[in-house]
Amino acid sequence: MRLRVNGQEVEAQEGTLLLEITDPPHLCYHPHTETRGICRLCLVEVDGRLLPACTTQAQEGMEVRTDTQELQTLRRTLLEWLALTTDLGQAPSLLALLKAHHGQPQRWGKLPLNRREREPIRDNPFFLRDYAKCVNCRLCVDACGDGIMGVYALALEGRGLMAHPTTPLDRPLPETPCVFCGNCLQVCPTGALRPLSAEV
Amino acid sequence: MEKPSLLPLLDARLPLDEEKVAEAARLAGIPLAQAWGVVRYYPRYRGLPQGRLLVDDPVARARGFPRLLEKADGTHPPLGLEALSPIHVRVEGEKRFVEWEGRLVPFREFRLPFALGHGNRLLPSEPIQELAQYEALGGLVFLRRALENLLAPGAILEAVEEAGLLGRGGAAFPAHIKMRAVARGEAPRYLVVNADESEPGNFKDRFLLEHHPFLVLEGTLLAALATGATRVFLYVRDEFEAAILGLEKAIQQLEEARLLPVPTEVFRSGGLYICGEETALLESLEGKRAEPRLKPPFPVEKGLWGRPTLVQNVETLANLPLILKEGPGSWRQKEPKLFSISGDVAHPGLYELPLGTPLGEAVERAGGDPKGLKAVLLGGAAGVFTRDFALPLRYKGRIPLGAGAIVAFAKEVDLWEVLLGLAEFFREESCGKCFPCPLGTAVQVEMVRRRERDRDLVGHLGQALKGSLCGLGQSAYWAYQSLLEVEDAA
Ligand code: SF4
Ligand code: SF4
Ligand code: SF4
Ligand code: FES
């Protein structure tokens, strides 16, 4: 099967995700969970429409563009907004992307509604939940639930910008079904969940 | 597959405590984590805001909102009523009242006043809430024919196609394409009526549900027969209590008259703007957080509980009996559309006008004078400001019609205040699932607050929001961008 990526002819297998044959930045996609299509950083233009490369399968004759002016602007803006609202201090790959995209978060001005002021939650001996650094990608919720563990110790709280993961009934983790397997830490891309052993 | 939905289980247990949530989760057969996510999503499970609340919408914003707000304990999301005059809602415990003409009317009794509908052409010119009354006016003829096999499902589909009916919820997708796709799908199939009108400036579905329940139900059942749907759900905005009670009574009357070929039930919606997005609506019906799904697959292939599902707007379905009665050709010529016209016009209300009517004429019908207006907000919150009064009101035009809201603003109105209301509305209503929308709508509020006119910045805001997962985020900047255009043109 053949398609065109940025004008170049590409050979691909039926069912291949565009993410596997193109190289847009991506954050919420993880091969072991069902989470995808959320961060929108991997959007590409397919036959004139914006589609997430992490959920779109390659098809015969597709015209894919991964680096248009519009997509550049979109990614730059999204990264700036993340940096504006969230502490990316433990997310070196996101900071590198921001730099590569010439991001200037300050050009948007101040945002009173902010994730940065959240206090880290230390309710167990193994890891922290530091939601000031959380971008709400839900990878942890999925890893704990449907995606990997089937344990369901994590839930979602709220709507809009301040939505973030929590525990059932907002209980401390040890009072939930959590088995401290560490899968949620493994998938967290921002260091919002991190082992206490890494804290100095 | 199909499990008992969590929402009714929670509703039955209000006000909630931890034990009741756990019990509802058990009965629904879902992990407590999922149930907790639901409780922490819908405002009504967090407890209703108490006191005297000002209903907030762009019209209220144009009428000295801060002054009105001073006498209120808080705000309440749009209900459609406030488009007629500024309005307060009083919430005491679980009881809710509308303050209307100096009286406190319980929600379960309050219907939009019928003194609307000037310019009616196809819609009956009086409210019809009784079965006998509906039949006396020629209603149910087509449903009876369909039940007696005198009107085949295929013929209904053909009529809808010939009429060229476009979905009236805002997306304007051809109704017959969706219906045929569902009819082709594997059984069981479902039909869901999207009756969660929560968009500022729109009150046409509310009006139809409250005053023409049989028309809505006949259209719904015809669509169910045409698509072979075996269950019908009316997803009705929770606040429209009078409409819910009226529909339940009408369903019962149809059943008693043996005119209910498909099990039909009313489902109380989650009461949020995003619940009107068709895939979020389905999630909500299934008892989850009302968060839009990735498309494809589309609901016509995998909808409710993964089955082929027709999700259709109230007004769209109400047109089916009218199309059959008029004949598709004649209906097509008349192309009726309901417009909710409000704001600075002498007679705010609901108007049935043919598509193609120039905007200025629509405004004049409602007693407005285009010359005295600064602009019109066309389409609702997900709409645009315009002063192109020659614009023909039709789908597929240059400017989106949305669900058909027209809000007029007089010369002295500060449109930036109105825009701020819209921006705050989007920030509050963003579900938070994808990245661009919760971030962008929050940033937008601050940009509007400081009256940011930098073209690059506004352009970049729009570019990023365009990448949102659903229509809410994708349209959240339209009003902003259009206000700058209106200012430029002035
Ligand atoms: S450590 Fe606990 S919360 Fe994290 S995935 Fe494992 S069970 Fe779930
Ligand atoms: S804690 Fe980490 S994995 Fe979980 S939602 Fe936040 S950023 Fe994503
Ligand atoms: S665009 Fe907004 S409302 Fe739609 S899925 Fe994204 S966050 Fe939710
Ligand atoms: S990686 Fe594709 S949308 Fe996040």
XYZ file of C-alpha atoms and ligand atoms in Angstrom:
718
model
C 0.000 0.000 0.000
C 1.272 3.442 -0.885
C 0.607 6.893 0.466
C 2.336 10.250 0.375
C 3.910 11.878 3.393
C 5.014 15.472 2.875
C 5.044 14.831 -0.852
C 7.185 11.704 -0.603
C 5.821 8.332 -1.586
C 5.821 5.892 1.355
C 5.194 2.163 1.408
C 3.217 0.920 4.434
C 1.395 -2.139 5.714
C -2.381 -2.137 5.967
C -3.437 -0.996 9.458
C -0.189 0.813 10.310
C -0.744 3.889 12.445
C 0.418 7.139 10.890
C 2.471 7.660 14.045
C 4.572 4.650 13.083
C 5.536 6.065 9.701
C 5.702 9.780 10.479
C 7.429 11.614 13.262
C 5.215 14.234 14.905
C 5.685 14.978 18.614
C 3.397 12.895 20.798
C 2.560 12.665 24.445
C -0.607 10.735 25.286
C -0.032 7.684 23.119
C 1.319 4.581 24.805
C 1.358 1.182 23.118
C 0.151 -0.568 26.288
C -2.844 1.583 27.096
C -5.990 2.620 25.287
C -5.318 6.306 25.903
C -4.828 8.219 22.689
C -6.035 11.147 20.670
C -6.050 13.403 23.729
C -2.955 15.615 23.667
C -3.362 16.539 19.980
C 0.384 17.157 19.666
C 0.627 14.419 17.045
C -2.008 15.960 14.775
C -1.169 15.727 11.108
C -3.030 16.993 8.088
C -4.669 14.197 6.116
C -6.342 15.213 2.876
C -6.844 18.672 4.354
C -8.199 17.536 7.742
C -6.465 17.526 11.120
C -6.221 13.979 12.478
C -4.181 12.436 15.317
C -1.396 10.296 13.896
C -1.711 8.055 16.957
C -5.219 6.908 16.049
C -5.295 7.164 12.272
C -4.411 4.182 10.143
C -2.512 4.581 6.911
C -4.652 4.135 3.833
C -3.914 3.734 0.163
C -3.507 7.069 -1.563
C -3.561 9.241 1.553
C -1.931 12.659 1.348
C -0.328 13.300 4.730
C 1.401 16.519 5.802
C 3.174 16.563 9.115
C 4.851 19.922 9.195
C 2.694 22.671 7.740
C 2.848 26.217 9.061
C -0.524 25.629 10.770
C 0.661 22.473 12.495
C 3.832 24.219 13.645
C 1.768 27.004 15.153
C -0.604 24.557 16.766
C 2.182 22.554 18.411
C 4.093 25.618 19.486
C 0.975 27.133 21.039
C -0.020 23.948 22.814
C 3.439 23.530 24.284
C 3.439 27.161 25.402
C 0.088 26.719 27.109
C 1.337 23.599 28.888
C 4.385 25.461 30.117
C 2.196 28.390 31.167
C -0.136 26.304 33.310
C 1.884 23.321 34.446
C 5.259 22.709 36.067
C 7.244 20.908 33.367
C 10.379 20.797 35.557
C 10.461 17.001 35.496
C 9.460 16.628 31.868
C 12.719 17.213 29.975
C 11.358 15.915 26.692
C 8.507 18.441 26.770
C 10.907 21.260 27.625
C 13.102 20.218 24.709
C 10.082 20.257 22.406
C 9.112 23.689 23.663
C 12.594 24.939 22.871
C 12.670 23.272 19.467
C 9.393 25.016 18.650
C 10.726 28.403 19.814
C 8.047 28.540 22.483
C 7.566 31.732 24.482
C 4.919 30.943 27.080
C 5.038 34.471 28.465
C 3.551 35.960 25.310
C 0.125 34.782 26.521
C 0.248 36.836 29.686
C -0.742 35.676 33.140
C -3.243 32.932 33.817
C -4.881 33.049 37.257
C -6.316 29.560 36.793
C -3.235 27.446 37.223
C -2.173 23.917 37.984
C 1.145 24.910 39.458
C -0.046 25.666 42.961
C -1.135 22.139 43.757
C 0.632 20.522 46.724
C 2.224 17.089 46.196
C 0.274 14.247 47.814
C 2.434 11.970 49.983
C 0.093 9.292 51.195
C 2.183 6.152 50.727
C 5.795 5.069 51.166
C 6.452 4.420 47.482
C 5.600 7.372 45.292
C 4.328 10.915 45.153
C 1.400 12.304 43.261
C 2.540 15.767 42.309
C -0.362 17.157 40.315
C 1.284 20.547 39.817
C 3.195 18.675 37.144
C 0.217 16.796 35.751
C -0.966 17.558 32.230
C -4.030 15.323 32.633
C -3.059 12.886 29.895
C -4.834 10.086 31.814
C -2.208 7.522 31.003
C -1.961 6.608 34.680
C -5.724 6.192 35.060
C -5.817 3.943 32.044
C -2.747 1.956 33.080
C -4.282 1.293 36.483
C -7.704 0.502 35.028
C -8.699 -0.869 31.641
C -5.274 -0.623 30.022
C -2.895 -2.759 32.087
C -3.781 -3.547 35.700
C -7.562 -3.751 35.930
C -7.218 -2.531 39.520
C -9.068 0.814 39.245
C -7.351 2.687 42.047
C -7.419 5.927 40.073
C -10.371 8.021 38.976
C -10.859 11.376 37.282
C -11.832 14.537 39.068
C -13.511 17.640 37.678
C -13.777 19.151 34.244
C -11.891 21.692 32.206
C -8.396 22.917 32.970
C -8.390 21.779 36.570
C -9.518 18.211 35.827
C -6.944 15.687 37.054
C -6.618 12.156 38.386
C -7.671 11.340 41.926
C -8.531 8.195 43.877
C -11.993 6.700 44.442
C -13.742 8.840 47.093
C -10.539 10.940 47.162
C -9.099 8.449 49.677
C -5.378 8.074 50.408
C -3.914 5.462 48.036
C -3.373 2.798 50.718
C -7.150 2.877 51.329
C -7.877 2.095 47.680
C -7.424 -1.144 45.722
C -3.902 0.057 44.782
C -1.309 -2.761 44.857
C 1.655 -0.393 44.336
C 2.680 -2.113 41.152
C 4.170 1.092 39.766
C 2.578 0.875 36.346
C 1.168 4.380 36.651
C 4.665 5.730 37.360
C 6.000 3.927 34.347
C 3.609 5.575 31.945
C 3.530 9.091 33.448
C 5.299 11.359 30.959
C 5.763 14.412 33.184
C 7.162 13.193 36.475
C 3.888 14.018 38.193
C 4.013 10.487 39.526
C 7.508 9.615 40.655
C 9.159 7.255 43.107
C 9.952 8.719 46.501
C 13.385 7.119 46.200
C 14.134 9.704 43.517
C 13.442 12.564 45.939
C 16.408 14.127 47.648
C -22.951 -4.755 26.680
C -25.911 -3.100 28.203
C -25.665 -2.406 31.922
C -27.923 -0.308 34.116
C -26.796 3.266 33.644
C -25.205 4.871 36.672
C -26.893 8.242 36.307
C -30.456 7.221 37.208
C -29.042 5.170 40.095
C -27.276 8.251 41.418
C -30.302 10.482 40.765
C -32.454 8.195 42.875
C -30.037 8.623 45.783
C -29.661 12.410 45.882
C -28.254 13.979 47.977
C -25.292 11.640 47.777
C -22.887 10.403 50.389
C -19.990 7.969 50.027
C -22.051 4.920 50.874
C -24.730 5.790 48.341
C -22.112 6.259 45.621
C -20.610 2.860 46.452
C -24.062 1.277 46.382
C -24.879 2.836 42.990
C -21.541 1.610 41.610
C -22.310 -1.920 42.805
C -25.760 -1.877 41.222
C -24.320 -0.557 37.966
C -21.625 -3.225 38.037
C -18.738 -0.794 37.641
C -15.595 -0.045 39.669
C -15.977 2.596 42.350
C -13.263 4.609 40.578
C -15.455 4.983 37.513
C -18.482 5.953 39.582
C -16.413 8.497 41.480
C -15.233 10.006 38.213
C -18.879 10.465 37.275
C -19.832 12.012 40.609
C -16.933 14.435 40.273
C -17.985 15.339 36.742
C -21.655 16.339 36.770
C -22.475 19.442 38.789
C -25.695 18.063 40.217
C -23.894 15.324 42.138
C -21.781 17.921 43.850
C -24.940 19.554 45.181
C -26.907 22.349 43.579
C -25.776 25.932 44.133
C -28.264 27.411 46.598
C -30.046 30.722 46.614
C -31.212 33.206 44.038
C -29.194 32.697 40.890
C -29.007 34.894 37.833
C -29.318 32.923 34.635
C -26.209 33.837 32.703
C -26.068 34.125 28.939
C -24.953 36.632 26.297
C -28.286 38.442 26.454
C -28.002 38.933 30.181
C -24.460 40.162 29.610
C -25.787 42.873 27.334
C -28.297 43.986 29.944
C -26.045 45.260 32.666
C -24.941 41.896 33.942
C -22.811 43.183 36.834
C -25.750 45.222 38.161
C -28.111 42.257 37.865
C -25.542 39.987 39.432
C -25.309 42.194 42.513
C -28.771 41.078 43.532
C -27.974 37.407 42.972
C -26.197 34.738 45.014
C -24.502 33.333 41.935
C -25.164 32.301 38.367
C -27.060 29.502 36.700
C -26.328 28.109 33.208
C -28.574 29.203 30.301
C -32.093 27.793 30.162
C -33.557 29.444 27.099
C -35.848 31.598 29.270
C -33.357 34.373 29.795
C -33.426 35.062 26.085
C -36.873 36.604 26.649
C -36.029 38.701 29.697
C -33.433 38.653 32.458
C -34.336 35.818 34.766
C -33.482 34.379 38.146
C -33.685 30.817 39.349
C -34.180 30.019 43.019
C -32.725 26.814 44.367
C -33.742 25.612 47.826
C -32.364 22.188 48.677
C -33.448 19.966 45.809
C -36.321 22.313 44.872
C -35.927 24.652 41.934
C -38.072 27.592 40.928
C -38.116 30.069 38.075
C -38.770 33.671 39.003
C -41.201 34.724 36.322
C -43.220 37.933 36.284
C -42.917 38.332 40.022
C -43.965 34.756 40.780
C -41.984 31.713 41.831
C -42.909 28.881 39.476
C -41.591 25.372 40.192
C -39.498 23.922 37.350
C -41.993 21.093 36.890
C -44.687 23.606 35.961
C -42.689 26.114 34.004
C -42.988 26.104 30.224
C -41.728 28.772 27.860
C -44.690 31.075 27.250
C -46.451 30.163 24.046
C -46.924 33.790 23.030
C -44.188 33.007 20.552
C -44.197 31.626 17.097
C -45.165 34.714 15.154
C -44.723 33.847 11.516
C -45.729 30.200 11.879
C -46.140 28.365 8.655
C -45.904 24.635 9.209
C -45.899 24.317 12.977
C -49.333 24.241 14.597
C -50.137 27.688 15.941
C -51.270 26.476 19.354
C -49.765 24.183 21.958
C -50.822 20.555 21.545
C -50.291 18.494 24.661
C -53.192 16.034 24.442
C -53.381 13.030 22.191
C -56.990 13.709 21.100
C -56.121 17.286 20.261
C -53.119 16.191 18.220
C -55.195 13.673 16.294
C -57.993 16.169 15.698
C -55.448 18.394 13.951
C -54.419 15.584 11.654
C -51.579 14.188 13.752
C -50.511 10.545 13.884
C -51.843 9.782 10.405
C -48.424 8.711 9.206
C -47.520 6.776 12.309
C -50.811 4.851 11.969
C -50.079 4.193 8.310
C -46.624 2.920 9.169
C -48.084 0.662 11.858
C -50.621 -0.727 9.384
C -47.831 -1.389 6.870
C -49.248 1.220 4.519
C -46.091 3.286 4.816
C -42.894 1.275 4.438
C -39.649 2.136 6.259
C -38.042 2.648 2.862
C -40.691 5.190 1.904
C -40.002 7.225 5.043
C -36.287 7.238 4.218
C -37.008 8.295 0.665
C -39.227 11.151 1.793
C -36.515 12.411 4.145
C -33.970 12.204 1.349
C -36.213 13.918 -1.175
C -36.926 16.688 1.302
C -33.193 17.175 1.774
C -33.613 17.515 5.535
C -30.416 18.673 7.228
C -29.845 18.039 10.940
C -31.162 20.970 12.983
C -28.789 20.549 15.910
C -26.059 22.668 14.384
C -23.957 20.323 12.282
C -26.449 20.352 9.359
C -25.597 16.820 8.300
C -28.081 15.257 5.828
C -30.574 13.319 7.972
C -31.191 10.562 5.439
C -27.523 9.590 5.244
C -27.390 8.978 8.979
C -30.732 7.172 8.931
C -29.747 4.889 6.073
C -26.421 4.070 7.679
C -28.204 2.983 10.853
C -30.867 1.062 8.914
C -28.076 -0.909 7.208
C -26.363 -1.704 10.526
C -26.716 -4.939 12.430
C -29.493 -5.286 15.008
C -30.037 -4.306 17.731
C -30.060 -0.645 16.759
C -31.008 2.359 18.828
C -32.450 5.798 18.391
C -31.444 8.605 20.697
C -33.183 11.955 20.649
C -30.776 14.741 21.472
C -32.903 17.011 23.641
C -30.140 18.554 25.689
C -30.383 22.086 24.365
C -27.968 24.044 26.573
C -26.603 26.603 24.162
C -27.018 30.263 25.067
C -29.614 31.969 22.895
C -31.287 28.740 21.719
C -34.694 27.681 22.987
C -36.360 26.023 20.015
C -36.031 22.413 21.210
C -37.258 23.388 24.642
C -40.277 24.967 22.970
C -41.036 21.888 20.853
C -40.678 19.506 23.777
C -42.904 21.586 26.025
C -45.621 22.483 23.537
C -45.542 19.813 20.836
C -44.586 16.532 22.553
C -46.689 14.436 20.178
C -45.167 15.995 17.093
C -41.703 15.219 18.466
C -42.724 11.689 19.410
C -44.426 10.954 16.088
C -41.304 12.060 14.218
C -39.145 10.027 16.561
C -41.215 6.877 16.142
C -41.296 7.283 12.367
C -37.500 7.517 12.407
C -37.333 4.464 14.669
C -39.496 2.470 12.258
C -37.513 3.712 9.275
C -34.198 2.631 10.801
C -35.428 -0.489 12.564
C -34.412 0.852 15.969
C -35.639 -1.359 18.797
C -35.311 1.142 21.627
C -35.725 4.865 21.836
C -34.152 7.158 24.404
C -35.050 10.802 24.736
C -32.035 12.433 26.343
C -33.697 15.521 27.795
C -31.998 18.331 29.618
C -32.543 17.740 33.294
C -33.730 21.299 33.926
C -36.624 20.969 31.458
C -38.759 19.289 34.082
C -42.120 20.301 32.625
C -41.018 18.923 29.271
C -39.900 15.650 30.837
C -43.220 15.202 32.637
C -45.147 16.134 29.489
C -43.183 13.662 27.369
C -43.644 10.878 29.889
C -47.384 11.508 29.901
C -47.500 11.601 26.096
C -45.560 8.334 25.859
C -48.023 6.748 28.234
C -50.987 8.000 26.208
C -49.481 6.591 23.017
C -48.886 3.280 24.712
C -52.472 3.096 25.934
C -53.665 3.860 22.408
C -51.393 1.069 21.119
C -49.455 3.588 19.100
C -46.047 2.959 20.619
C -44.314 0.393 18.403
C -40.914 0.790 20.064
C -40.112 0.968 23.791
C -39.473 4.640 24.450
C -38.103 6.260 27.567
C -37.003 9.633 28.811
C -33.484 9.911 30.222
C -32.603 12.896 32.391
C -29.493 14.438 30.909
C -26.316 15.302 32.716
C -27.188 18.973 32.353
C -24.004 20.278 30.744
C -23.382 21.938 27.377
C -21.092 19.098 26.331
C -23.910 16.575 26.884
C -25.340 17.801 23.575
C -22.280 16.594 21.657
C -23.565 13.313 20.281
C -20.792 11.011 21.445
C -20.548 12.675 24.862
C -24.306 12.234 25.101
C -23.934 8.505 24.442
C -21.239 8.195 27.092
C -23.572 9.925 29.493
C -26.474 7.601 28.608
C -24.160 4.685 29.325
C -23.579 6.175 32.752
C -20.116 7.626 32.219
C -18.521 11.056 32.233
C -19.939 12.959 29.267
C -16.680 13.150 27.346
C -16.651 13.059 23.553
C -15.331 9.926 21.874
C -12.779 9.836 19.132
C -14.402 9.557 15.721
C -14.366 7.301 13.738
C -16.151 5.084 14.581
C -19.268 7.220 14.252
C -22.409 6.516 16.275
C -24.212 5.218 13.189
C -21.745 2.303 13.276
C -20.858 2.064 16.966
C -23.072 4.160 19.153
C -24.899 3.318 22.341
C -23.331 0.197 23.890
C -21.403 -0.230 20.644
C -24.566 -0.648 18.559
C -25.582 1.307 15.434
C -27.344 4.366 16.812
C -29.176 7.248 15.266
C -28.635 10.381 17.328
C -30.896 13.117 16.085
C -31.908 16.558 17.243
C -35.459 17.323 18.408
C -36.268 19.789 15.645
C -34.934 17.442 12.966
C -37.241 14.655 14.103
C -40.234 16.962 14.550
C -39.932 17.700 10.841
C -40.622 14.109 9.768
C -44.422 14.272 10.178
C -44.379 17.716 8.553
C -42.434 16.391 5.559
C -44.875 13.506 5.086
C -47.883 15.782 5.542
C -46.668 18.506 3.187
C -45.043 16.161 0.744
C -41.243 16.259 0.505
C -41.224 18.484 -2.581
C -43.454 21.123 -1.083
C -41.652 20.913 2.268
C -38.377 21.416 0.487
C -39.649 24.570 -1.156
C -40.760 25.975 2.171
C -37.639 24.760 4.021
C -38.919 25.642 7.461
C -36.444 26.384 10.211
C -36.997 27.528 13.770
C -35.050 30.584 14.859
C -34.683 31.681 18.451
C -34.537 35.467 18.128
C -33.707 37.512 21.199
C -31.774 40.446 22.530
C -32.541 43.992 21.433
C -35.697 43.311 19.457
C -39.250 44.316 20.418
C -40.682 40.775 20.292
C -38.105 38.206 21.294
C -39.314 34.700 20.633
C -39.403 31.729 18.360
C -39.911 32.239 14.637
C -40.427 29.720 11.892
C -38.819 31.193 8.786
C -37.846 29.685 5.473
C -34.149 29.047 5.042
C -32.707 31.737 2.855
C -34.470 34.573 4.692
C -32.038 37.480 4.951
C -30.753 38.076 8.461
C -32.065 41.645 8.471
C -35.556 40.470 7.643
C -35.469 37.912 10.447
C -34.485 40.651 12.875
C -37.286 42.893 11.600
C -39.817 40.072 12.026
C -38.969 40.101 15.700
C -39.413 43.842 15.861
C -35.762 44.765 15.611
C -34.210 47.495 13.520
C -30.949 46.470 11.866
C -29.952 50.134 11.592
C -30.036 50.450 15.367
C -27.943 47.354 15.972
C -24.242 47.066 16.522
C -24.190 43.397 15.546
C -25.961 40.091 15.780
C -24.606 36.936 17.346
C -25.603 34.212 14.936
C -25.655 30.588 16.048
C -25.262 30.887 19.810
C -22.094 30.564 21.877
C -20.483 28.570 19.073
C -21.493 31.325 16.695
C -20.172 34.495 15.160
C -20.870 38.197 15.432
C -21.933 39.736 12.166
C -23.473 42.884 10.796
C -24.052 41.478 7.359
C -27.815 41.914 7.429
C -28.164 40.889 3.796
C -26.820 37.459 4.694
C -29.273 34.725 3.650
C -29.886 32.430 6.586
C -29.056 29.005 5.258
C -26.827 26.079 5.995
C -23.736 25.716 3.869
C -23.466 29.472 3.817
C -20.485 31.606 4.674
C -21.474 31.871 8.322
C -22.598 28.903 10.405
C -26.264 28.999 11.421
C -25.720 26.561 14.242
C -28.984 25.636 15.868
C -30.542 28.908 14.714
C -30.043 31.410 17.518
C -30.081 35.081 16.576
C -29.165 37.479 19.363
C -29.366 41.166 18.474
C -27.228 43.793 20.213
C -28.067 47.494 20.193
C -25.487 50.172 19.364
C -24.781 50.961 23.006
C -23.963 47.370 23.999
C -20.325 46.638 24.794
C -19.733 43.508 22.737
C -16.526 42.755 24.609
C -18.618 42.225 27.744
C -20.802 39.828 25.779
C -17.717 38.104 24.438
C -16.333 37.763 27.949
C -19.536 35.961 28.921
C -19.107 33.587 25.994
C -15.445 33.003 26.776
C -16.264 32.210 30.412
C -19.037 29.913 29.252
C -16.587 27.889 27.151
C -14.037 27.758 29.953
C -16.689 26.468 32.359
C -18.096 23.953 29.890
C -14.851 22.466 28.570
C -14.880 18.816 29.588
C -11.112 18.721 29.937
C -10.521 15.542 27.992
C -8.235 16.807 25.247
C -5.453 19.379 25.633
C -6.171 22.391 23.397
C -9.655 23.154 24.692
C -9.262 23.403 28.482
C -5.984 25.277 28.039
C -7.141 27.479 25.185
C -10.506 28.409 26.658
C -8.817 29.438 29.914
C -6.244 31.522 28.040
C -9.001 33.036 25.916
C -10.840 34.396 28.971
C -7.760 36.357 29.995
C -7.179 37.604 26.443
C -10.751 38.863 26.190
C -10.536 40.402 29.642
C -7.557 42.528 28.572
C -9.198 43.125 25.158
C -6.304 41.595 23.295
C -6.426 42.571 19.630
C -3.006 41.281 18.530
C -3.792 39.437 15.298
C -0.997 36.905 15.647
C -1.969 35.965 19.145
C -5.664 35.622 18.343
C -4.770 33.711 15.177
C -2.563 31.310 17.104
C -5.275 30.841 19.721
C -7.650 29.824 16.951
C -5.101 27.592 15.273
C -4.524 25.609 18.449
C -8.220 25.400 19.365
C -8.950 24.116 15.872
C -7.019 21.001 16.858
C -9.445 20.184 19.697
C -11.093 16.810 19.858
C -14.680 18.001 19.510
C -16.764 20.877 18.277
C -16.804 22.666 21.619
C -13.121 23.498 21.533
C -13.041 23.815 17.762
C -15.634 26.588 17.755
C -14.700 28.309 21.013
C -12.806 31.143 19.310
C -15.235 31.918 16.478
C -17.037 34.678 18.330
C -13.717 36.268 19.319
C -12.314 36.236 15.811
C -15.567 37.539 14.356
C -15.767 40.412 16.829
C -12.396 41.643 15.611
C -13.709 41.462 12.037
C -16.859 43.363 12.978
C -14.719 46.019 14.674
C -12.527 46.309 11.607
C -15.524 46.720 9.354
C -17.089 49.380 11.581
S 0.636 1.634 41.626
Fe -1.469 1.572 42.337
S -2.404 3.320 41.302
Fe -0.515 2.884 40.179
S -1.110 1.462 38.567
Fe -0.447 0.204 40.268
S -2.342 -0.217 41.357
Fe -2.774 1.518 40.043
S -0.247 11.957 36.653
Fe 1.057 11.700 34.873
S 0.161 10.005 33.749
Fe -1.363 10.708 35.179
S -2.550 12.160 34.025
Fe -1.024 13.325 35.093
S 0.654 13.507 33.644
Fe -0.671 11.885 32.885
S -12.728 19.992 22.772
Fe -13.175 20.505 24.913
S -15.160 19.621 25.268
Fe -14.343 18.644 23.413
S -13.248 16.834 24.125
Fe -11.759 18.463 24.118
S -11.838 19.263 26.204
Fe -13.679 18.094 25.925
S -0.113 11.248 20.947
Fe -1.659 11.441 19.455
S -3.030 12.800 20.365
Fe -1.581 12.480 21.920
